[in-house]
PDB file of C-alpha atoms in Angstrom:
ATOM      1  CA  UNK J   7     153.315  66.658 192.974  1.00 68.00           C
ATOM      2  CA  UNK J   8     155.394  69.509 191.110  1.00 74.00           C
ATOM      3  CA  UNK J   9     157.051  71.829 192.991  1.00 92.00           C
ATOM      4  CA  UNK J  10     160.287  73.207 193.876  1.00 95.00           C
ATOM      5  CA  UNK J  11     162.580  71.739 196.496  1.00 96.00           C
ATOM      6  CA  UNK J  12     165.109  73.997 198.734  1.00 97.00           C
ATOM      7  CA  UNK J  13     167.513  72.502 201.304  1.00 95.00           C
ATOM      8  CA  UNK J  14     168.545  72.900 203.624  1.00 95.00           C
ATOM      9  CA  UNK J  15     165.802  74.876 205.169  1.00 94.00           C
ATOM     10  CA  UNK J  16     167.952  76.473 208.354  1.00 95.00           C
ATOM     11  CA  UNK J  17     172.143  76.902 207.848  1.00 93.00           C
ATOM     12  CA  UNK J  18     173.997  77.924 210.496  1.00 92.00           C
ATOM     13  CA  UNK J  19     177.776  78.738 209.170  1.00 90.00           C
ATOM     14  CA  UNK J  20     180.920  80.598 210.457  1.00 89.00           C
ATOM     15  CA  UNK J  21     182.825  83.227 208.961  1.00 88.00           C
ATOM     16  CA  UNK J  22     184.667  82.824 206.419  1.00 87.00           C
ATOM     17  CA  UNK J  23     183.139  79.783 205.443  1.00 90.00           C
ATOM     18  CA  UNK J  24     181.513  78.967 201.911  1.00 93.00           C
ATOM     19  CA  UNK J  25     177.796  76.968 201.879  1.00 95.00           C
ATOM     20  CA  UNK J  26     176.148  75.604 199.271  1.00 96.00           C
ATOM     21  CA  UNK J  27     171.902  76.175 199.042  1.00 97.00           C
ATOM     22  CA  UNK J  28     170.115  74.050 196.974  1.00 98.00           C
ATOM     23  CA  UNK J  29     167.612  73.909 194.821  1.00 98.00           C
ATOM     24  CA  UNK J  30     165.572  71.490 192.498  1.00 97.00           C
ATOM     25  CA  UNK J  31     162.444  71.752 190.408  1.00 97.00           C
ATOM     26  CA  UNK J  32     160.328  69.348 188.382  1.00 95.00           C
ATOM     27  CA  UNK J  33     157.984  71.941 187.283  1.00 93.00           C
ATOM     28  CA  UNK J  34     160.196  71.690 183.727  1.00 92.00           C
ATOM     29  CA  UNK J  35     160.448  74.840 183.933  1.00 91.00           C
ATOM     30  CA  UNK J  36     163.228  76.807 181.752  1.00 90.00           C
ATOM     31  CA  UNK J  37     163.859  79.852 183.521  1.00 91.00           C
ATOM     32  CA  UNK J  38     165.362  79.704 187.601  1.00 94.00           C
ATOM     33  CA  UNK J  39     165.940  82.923 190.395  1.00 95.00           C
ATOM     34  CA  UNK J  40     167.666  83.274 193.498  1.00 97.00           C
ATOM     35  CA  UNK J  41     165.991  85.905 195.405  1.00 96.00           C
ATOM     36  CA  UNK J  42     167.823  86.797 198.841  1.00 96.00           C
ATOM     37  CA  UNK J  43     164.800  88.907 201.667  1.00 94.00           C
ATOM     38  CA  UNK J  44     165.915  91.169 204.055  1.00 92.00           C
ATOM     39  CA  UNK J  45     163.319  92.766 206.574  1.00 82.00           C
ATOM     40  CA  UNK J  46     162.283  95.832 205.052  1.00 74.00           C
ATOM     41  CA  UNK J  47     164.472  94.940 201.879  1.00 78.00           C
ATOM     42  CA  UNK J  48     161.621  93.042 199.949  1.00 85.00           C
ATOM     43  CA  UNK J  49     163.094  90.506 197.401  1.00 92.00           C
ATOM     44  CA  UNK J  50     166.216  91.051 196.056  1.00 93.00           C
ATOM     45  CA  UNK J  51     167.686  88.862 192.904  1.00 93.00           C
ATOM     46  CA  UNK J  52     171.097  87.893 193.431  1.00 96.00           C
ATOM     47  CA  UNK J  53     170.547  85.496 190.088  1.00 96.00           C
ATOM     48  CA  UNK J  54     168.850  83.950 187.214  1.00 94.00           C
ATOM     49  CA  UNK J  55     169.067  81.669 184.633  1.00 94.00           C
ATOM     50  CA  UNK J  56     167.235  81.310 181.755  1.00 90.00           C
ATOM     51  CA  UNK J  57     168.475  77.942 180.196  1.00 91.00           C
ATOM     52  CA  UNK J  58     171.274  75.534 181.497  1.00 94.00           C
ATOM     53  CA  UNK J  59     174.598  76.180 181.436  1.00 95.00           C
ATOM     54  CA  UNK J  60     173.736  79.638 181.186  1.00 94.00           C
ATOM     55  CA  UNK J  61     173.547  82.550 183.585  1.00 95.00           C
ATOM     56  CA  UNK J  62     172.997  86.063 184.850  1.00 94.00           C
ATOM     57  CA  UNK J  63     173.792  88.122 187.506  1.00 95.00           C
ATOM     58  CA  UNK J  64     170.845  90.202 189.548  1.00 92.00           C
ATOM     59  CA  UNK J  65     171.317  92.905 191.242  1.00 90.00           C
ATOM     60  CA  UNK J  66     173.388  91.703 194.220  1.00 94.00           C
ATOM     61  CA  UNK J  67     175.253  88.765 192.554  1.00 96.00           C
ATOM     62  CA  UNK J  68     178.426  89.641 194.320  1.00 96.00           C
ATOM     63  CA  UNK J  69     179.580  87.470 197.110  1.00 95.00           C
ATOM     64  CA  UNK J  70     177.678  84.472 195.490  1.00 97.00           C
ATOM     65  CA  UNK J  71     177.989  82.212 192.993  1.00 97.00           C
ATOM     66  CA  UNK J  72     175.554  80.118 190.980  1.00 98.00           C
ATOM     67  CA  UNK J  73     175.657  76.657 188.066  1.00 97.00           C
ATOM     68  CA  UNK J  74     172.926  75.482 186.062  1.00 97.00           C
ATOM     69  CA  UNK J  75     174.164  72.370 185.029  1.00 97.00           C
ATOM     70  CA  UNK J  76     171.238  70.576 184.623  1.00 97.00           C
ATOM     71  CA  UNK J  77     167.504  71.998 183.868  1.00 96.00           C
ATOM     72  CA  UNK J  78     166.405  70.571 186.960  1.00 97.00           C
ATOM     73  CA  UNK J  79     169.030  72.145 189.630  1.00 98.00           C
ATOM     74  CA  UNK J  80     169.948  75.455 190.264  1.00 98.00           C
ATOM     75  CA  UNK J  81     172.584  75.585 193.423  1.00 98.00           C
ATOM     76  CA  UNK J  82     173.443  79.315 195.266  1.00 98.00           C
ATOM     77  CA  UNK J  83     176.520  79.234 196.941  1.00 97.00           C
ATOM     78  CA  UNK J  84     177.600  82.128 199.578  1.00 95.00           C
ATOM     79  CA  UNK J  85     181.227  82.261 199.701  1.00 93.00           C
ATOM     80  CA  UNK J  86     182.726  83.814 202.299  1.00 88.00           C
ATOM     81  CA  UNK J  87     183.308  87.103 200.015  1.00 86.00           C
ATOM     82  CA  UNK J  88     179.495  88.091 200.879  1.00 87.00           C
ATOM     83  CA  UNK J  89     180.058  90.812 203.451  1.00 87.00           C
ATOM     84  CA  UNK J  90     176.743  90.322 205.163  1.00 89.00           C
ATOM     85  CA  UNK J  91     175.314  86.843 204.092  1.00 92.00           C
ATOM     86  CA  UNK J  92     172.875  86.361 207.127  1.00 94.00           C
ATOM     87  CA  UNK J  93     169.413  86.571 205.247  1.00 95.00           C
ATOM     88  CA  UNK J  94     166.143  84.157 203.923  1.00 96.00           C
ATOM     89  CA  UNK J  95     167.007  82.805 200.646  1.00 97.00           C
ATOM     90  CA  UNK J  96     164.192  82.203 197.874  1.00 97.00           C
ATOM     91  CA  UNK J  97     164.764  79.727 195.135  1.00 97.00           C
ATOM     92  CA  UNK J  98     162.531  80.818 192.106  1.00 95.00           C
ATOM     93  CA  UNK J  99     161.012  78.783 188.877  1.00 93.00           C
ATOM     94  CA  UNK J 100     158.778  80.272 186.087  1.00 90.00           C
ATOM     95  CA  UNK J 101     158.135  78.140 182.294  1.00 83.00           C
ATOM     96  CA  UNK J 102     160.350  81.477 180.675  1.00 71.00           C
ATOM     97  CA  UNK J 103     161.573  84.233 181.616  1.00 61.00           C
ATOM     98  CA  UNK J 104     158.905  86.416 179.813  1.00 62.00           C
ATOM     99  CA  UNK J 105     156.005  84.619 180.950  1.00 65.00           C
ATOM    100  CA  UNK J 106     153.719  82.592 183.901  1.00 76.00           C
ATOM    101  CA  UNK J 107     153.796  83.083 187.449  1.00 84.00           C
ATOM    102  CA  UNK J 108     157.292  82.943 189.457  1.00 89.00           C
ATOM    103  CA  UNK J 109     156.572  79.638 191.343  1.00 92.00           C
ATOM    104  CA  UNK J 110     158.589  79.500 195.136  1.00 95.00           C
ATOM    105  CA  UNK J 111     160.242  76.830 197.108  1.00 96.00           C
ATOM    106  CA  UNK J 112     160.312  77.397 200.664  1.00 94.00           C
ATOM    107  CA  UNK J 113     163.387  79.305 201.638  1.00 95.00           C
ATOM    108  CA  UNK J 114     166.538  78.619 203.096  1.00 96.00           C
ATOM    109  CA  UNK J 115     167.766  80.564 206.122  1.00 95.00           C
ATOM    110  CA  UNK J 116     171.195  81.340 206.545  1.00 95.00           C
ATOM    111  CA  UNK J 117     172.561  82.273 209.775  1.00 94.00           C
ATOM    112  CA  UNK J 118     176.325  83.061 210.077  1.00 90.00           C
ATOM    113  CA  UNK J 119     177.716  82.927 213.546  1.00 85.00           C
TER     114      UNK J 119
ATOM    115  CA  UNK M  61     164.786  99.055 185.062  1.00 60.00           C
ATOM    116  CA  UNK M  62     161.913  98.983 187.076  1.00 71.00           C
ATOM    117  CA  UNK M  63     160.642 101.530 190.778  1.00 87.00           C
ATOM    118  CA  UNK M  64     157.580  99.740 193.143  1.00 92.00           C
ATOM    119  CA  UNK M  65     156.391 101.459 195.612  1.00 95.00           C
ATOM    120  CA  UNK M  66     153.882 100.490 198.219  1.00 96.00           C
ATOM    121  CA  UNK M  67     153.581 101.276 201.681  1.00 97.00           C
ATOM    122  CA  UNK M  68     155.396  99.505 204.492  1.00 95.00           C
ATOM    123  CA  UNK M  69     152.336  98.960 206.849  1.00 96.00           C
ATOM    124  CA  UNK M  70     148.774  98.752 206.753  1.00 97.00           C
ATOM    125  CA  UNK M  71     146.134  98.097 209.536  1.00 97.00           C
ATOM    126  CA  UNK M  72     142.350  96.422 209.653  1.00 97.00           C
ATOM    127  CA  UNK M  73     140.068  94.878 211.340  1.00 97.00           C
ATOM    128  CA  UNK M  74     138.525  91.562 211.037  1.00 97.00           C
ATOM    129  CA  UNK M  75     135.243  91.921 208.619  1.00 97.00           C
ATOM    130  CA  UNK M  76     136.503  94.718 206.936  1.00 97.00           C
ATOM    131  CA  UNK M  77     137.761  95.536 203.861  1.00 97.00           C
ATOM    132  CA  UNK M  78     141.298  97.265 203.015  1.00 98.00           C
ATOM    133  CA  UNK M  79     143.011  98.085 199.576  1.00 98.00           C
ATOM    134  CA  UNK M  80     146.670  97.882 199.417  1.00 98.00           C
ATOM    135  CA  UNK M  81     148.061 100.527 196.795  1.00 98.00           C
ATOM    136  CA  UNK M  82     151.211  99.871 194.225  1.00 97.00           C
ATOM    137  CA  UNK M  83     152.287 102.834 191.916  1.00 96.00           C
ATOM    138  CA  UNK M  84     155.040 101.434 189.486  1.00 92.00           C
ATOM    139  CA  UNK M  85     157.736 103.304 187.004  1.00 88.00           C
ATOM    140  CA  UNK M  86     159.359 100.670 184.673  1.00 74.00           C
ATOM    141  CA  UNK M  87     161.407 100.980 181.261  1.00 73.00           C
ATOM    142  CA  UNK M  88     158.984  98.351 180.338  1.00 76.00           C
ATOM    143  CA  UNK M  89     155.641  96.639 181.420  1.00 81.00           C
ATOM    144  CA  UNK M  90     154.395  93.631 180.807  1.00 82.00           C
ATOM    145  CA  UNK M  91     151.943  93.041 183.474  1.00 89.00           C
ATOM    146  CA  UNK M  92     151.392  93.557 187.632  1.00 92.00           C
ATOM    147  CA  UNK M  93     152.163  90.614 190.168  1.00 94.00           C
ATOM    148  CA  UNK M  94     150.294  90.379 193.749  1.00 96.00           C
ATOM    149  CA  UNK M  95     151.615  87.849 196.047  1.00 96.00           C
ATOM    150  CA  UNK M  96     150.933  86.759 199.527  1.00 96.00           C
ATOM    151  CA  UNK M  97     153.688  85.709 202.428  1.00 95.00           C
ATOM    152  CA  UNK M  98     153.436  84.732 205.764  1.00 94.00           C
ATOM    153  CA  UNK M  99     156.590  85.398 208.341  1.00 89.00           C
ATOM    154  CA  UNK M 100     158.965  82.703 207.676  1.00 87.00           C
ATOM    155  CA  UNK M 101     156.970  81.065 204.670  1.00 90.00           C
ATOM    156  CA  UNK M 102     157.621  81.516 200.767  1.00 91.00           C
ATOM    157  CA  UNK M 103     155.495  84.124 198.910  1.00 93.00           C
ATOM    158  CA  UNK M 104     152.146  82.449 197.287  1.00 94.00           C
ATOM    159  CA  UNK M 105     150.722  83.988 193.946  1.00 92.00           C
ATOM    160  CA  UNK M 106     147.405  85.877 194.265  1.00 95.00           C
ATOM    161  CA  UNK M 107     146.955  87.527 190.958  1.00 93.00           C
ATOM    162  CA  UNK M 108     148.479  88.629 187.550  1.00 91.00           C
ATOM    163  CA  UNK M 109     147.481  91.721 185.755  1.00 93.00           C
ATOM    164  CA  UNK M 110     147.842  92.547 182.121  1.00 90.00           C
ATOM    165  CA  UNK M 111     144.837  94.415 180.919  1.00 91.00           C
ATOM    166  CA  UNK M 112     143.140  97.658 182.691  1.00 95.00           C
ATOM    167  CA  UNK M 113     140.184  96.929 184.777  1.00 96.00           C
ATOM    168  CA  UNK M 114     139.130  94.950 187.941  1.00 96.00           C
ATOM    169  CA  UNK M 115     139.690  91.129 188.029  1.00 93.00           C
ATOM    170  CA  UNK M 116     138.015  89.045 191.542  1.00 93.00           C
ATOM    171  CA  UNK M 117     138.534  86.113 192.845  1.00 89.00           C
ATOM    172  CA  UNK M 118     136.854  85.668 195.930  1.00 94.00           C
ATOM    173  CA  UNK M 119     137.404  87.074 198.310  1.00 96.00           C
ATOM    174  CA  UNK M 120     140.777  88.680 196.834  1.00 96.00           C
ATOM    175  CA  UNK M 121     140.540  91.646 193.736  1.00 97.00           C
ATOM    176  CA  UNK M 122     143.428  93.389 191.649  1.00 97.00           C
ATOM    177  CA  UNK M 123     142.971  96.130 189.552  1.00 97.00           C
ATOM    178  CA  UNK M 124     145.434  97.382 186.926  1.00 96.00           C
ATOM    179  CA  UNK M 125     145.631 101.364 185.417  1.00 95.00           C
ATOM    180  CA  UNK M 126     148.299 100.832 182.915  1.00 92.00           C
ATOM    181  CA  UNK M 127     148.393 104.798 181.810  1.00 91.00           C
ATOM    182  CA  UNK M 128     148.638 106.037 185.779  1.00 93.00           C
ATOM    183  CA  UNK M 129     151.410 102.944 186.711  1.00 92.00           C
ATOM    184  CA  UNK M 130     148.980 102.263 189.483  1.00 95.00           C
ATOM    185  CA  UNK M 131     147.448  99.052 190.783  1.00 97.00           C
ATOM    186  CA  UNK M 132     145.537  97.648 194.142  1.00 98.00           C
ATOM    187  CA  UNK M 133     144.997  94.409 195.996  1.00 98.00           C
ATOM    188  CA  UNK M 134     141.606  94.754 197.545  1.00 98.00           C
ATOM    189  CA  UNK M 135     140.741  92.427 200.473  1.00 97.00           C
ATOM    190  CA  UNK M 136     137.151  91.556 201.398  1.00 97.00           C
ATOM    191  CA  UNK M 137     135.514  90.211 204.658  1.00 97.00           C
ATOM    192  CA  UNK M 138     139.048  90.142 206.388  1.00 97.00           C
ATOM    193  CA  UNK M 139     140.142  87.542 208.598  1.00 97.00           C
ATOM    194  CA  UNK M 140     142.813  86.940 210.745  1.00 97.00           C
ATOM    195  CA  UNK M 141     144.560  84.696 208.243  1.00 96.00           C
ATOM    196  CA  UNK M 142     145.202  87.438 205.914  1.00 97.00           C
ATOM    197  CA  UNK M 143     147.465  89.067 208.124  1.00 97.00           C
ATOM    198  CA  UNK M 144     150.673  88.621 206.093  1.00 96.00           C
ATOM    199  CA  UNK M 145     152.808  90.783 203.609  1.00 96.00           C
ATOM    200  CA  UNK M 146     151.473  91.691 199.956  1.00 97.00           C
ATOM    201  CA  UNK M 147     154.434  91.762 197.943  1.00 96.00           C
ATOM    202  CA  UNK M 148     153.587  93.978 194.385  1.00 95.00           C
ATOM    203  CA  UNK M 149     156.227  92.595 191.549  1.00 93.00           C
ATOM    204  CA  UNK M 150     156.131  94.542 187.840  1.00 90.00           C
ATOM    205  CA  UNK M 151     156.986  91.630 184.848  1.00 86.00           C
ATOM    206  CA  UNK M 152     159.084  93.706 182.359  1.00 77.00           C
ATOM    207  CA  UNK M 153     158.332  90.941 180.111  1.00 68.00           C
ATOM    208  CA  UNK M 154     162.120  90.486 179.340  1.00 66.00           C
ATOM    209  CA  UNK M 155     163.577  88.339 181.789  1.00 70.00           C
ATOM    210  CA  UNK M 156     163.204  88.679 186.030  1.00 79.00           C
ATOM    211  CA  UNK M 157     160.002  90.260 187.883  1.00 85.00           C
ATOM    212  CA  UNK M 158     160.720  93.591 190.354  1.00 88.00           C
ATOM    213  CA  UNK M 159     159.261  93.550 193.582  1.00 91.00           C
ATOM    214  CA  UNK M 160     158.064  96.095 195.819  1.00 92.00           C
ATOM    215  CA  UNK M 161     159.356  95.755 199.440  1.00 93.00           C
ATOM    216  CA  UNK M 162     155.712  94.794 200.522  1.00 94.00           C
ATOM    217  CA  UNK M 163     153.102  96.195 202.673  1.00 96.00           C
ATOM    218  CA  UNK M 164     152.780  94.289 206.232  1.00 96.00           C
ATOM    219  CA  UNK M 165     149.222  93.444 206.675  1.00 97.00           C
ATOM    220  CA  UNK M 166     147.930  93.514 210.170  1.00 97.00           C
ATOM    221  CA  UNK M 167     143.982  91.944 210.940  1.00 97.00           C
ATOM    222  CA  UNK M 168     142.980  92.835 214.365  1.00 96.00           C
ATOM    223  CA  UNK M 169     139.915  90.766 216.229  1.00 94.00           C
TER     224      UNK M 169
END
């Protein structure tokens, strides 16, 4: 079955520490988000990229950092530069970025102790 | 750049219906997103809106006013199921979707 694949699903993490989220599709899709939910915040993009080995930052890129080295894979890390990192993290696919439904994975959940 | 707005909380009772409102201000429109989440669970697509007008499924309906930035998610025959968020999202048809910061859906017995 297609679909999109996040792991791990809960992170715990101290301070100061970087973490790696990832996330794979076989959807072949071109275009991959990182979407980071707050309550009350709604869905926030921290990234997006629209073909490999290219990238752009959202609208809350810093703190994080992002590769798209292969079509397939599209890793978030938090480094420990994001001020407030504790938060549900939603990996993203869609065919292009102008078109079809955003498909989901199931979120990651990052808890920093 | 793109402004959803929808409100924060909504109430019903099983049986019923309720319509969830969406008013939208974008730079650019391509079409109106409705999707459905469950605490803890990713956000599932209900519907996609491009053209004015009304479009069902079931027991789910979305309508689209393009010229008042407006748009609804009407809910029919409510069950307890449905109480999740409904997440609103505007497609700029350039490159990332804009969400609203969704409307918690509460179905009481």
């Amino acid at each position: 079955d297609g679909g999109i694949t996040q792991s791990p699903k809960y992170l715990f993490r101290k301070e100061g520490q970087n973490v790696t989220l990832s996330c794979e599709q076989n959807l072949n899709h071109d275009a991959m988000y990182w979407y980071r939910q707050d309550p009350g915040q709604g869905l926030r993009l921290i990234y997006y990229s629209q073909i490999v080995n290219d990238f752009q930052k959202g609208d809350i890129a810093e703190g994080y950092s992002v590769s798209r080295e292969k079509k397939e894979s599209f890793p978030l890390t938090v480094t420990s530069a994001q001020k407030n990192p504790t938060a549900f993290y939603l990996c993203a696919s869609r065919t292009r970025t102008d078109t079809g439904e955003l498909f989901f994975g199931e979120g990651s959940r990052l808890t920093v102790l | 750049g793109q402004n959803i707005d929808q409100p924060t909380e909504m109430t019903a009772t099983e049986g019923a219906i309720v319509q969830i409102n969406c008013t939208y201000q974008t730079s650019g429109f391509n079409g109106l997103f409705w999707y459905q989440q469950h605490a803890g669970e990713a956000p599932t697509f209900l519907s996609y809106n491009v053209l004015d007008g009304l479009e069902e499924k079931g027991r789910f309906s979305s309508f689209l006013s393009r010229s008042k930035g407006y748009s609804y998610l009407l809910l029919k025959e409510l069950q307890m199921k449905d109480s999740a968020s409904y997440l609103c999202a505007g497609d700029s048809g350039y490159s990332t979707l804009t969400f609203g910061k969704g409307t918690m859906l509460l179905v009481s017995p």
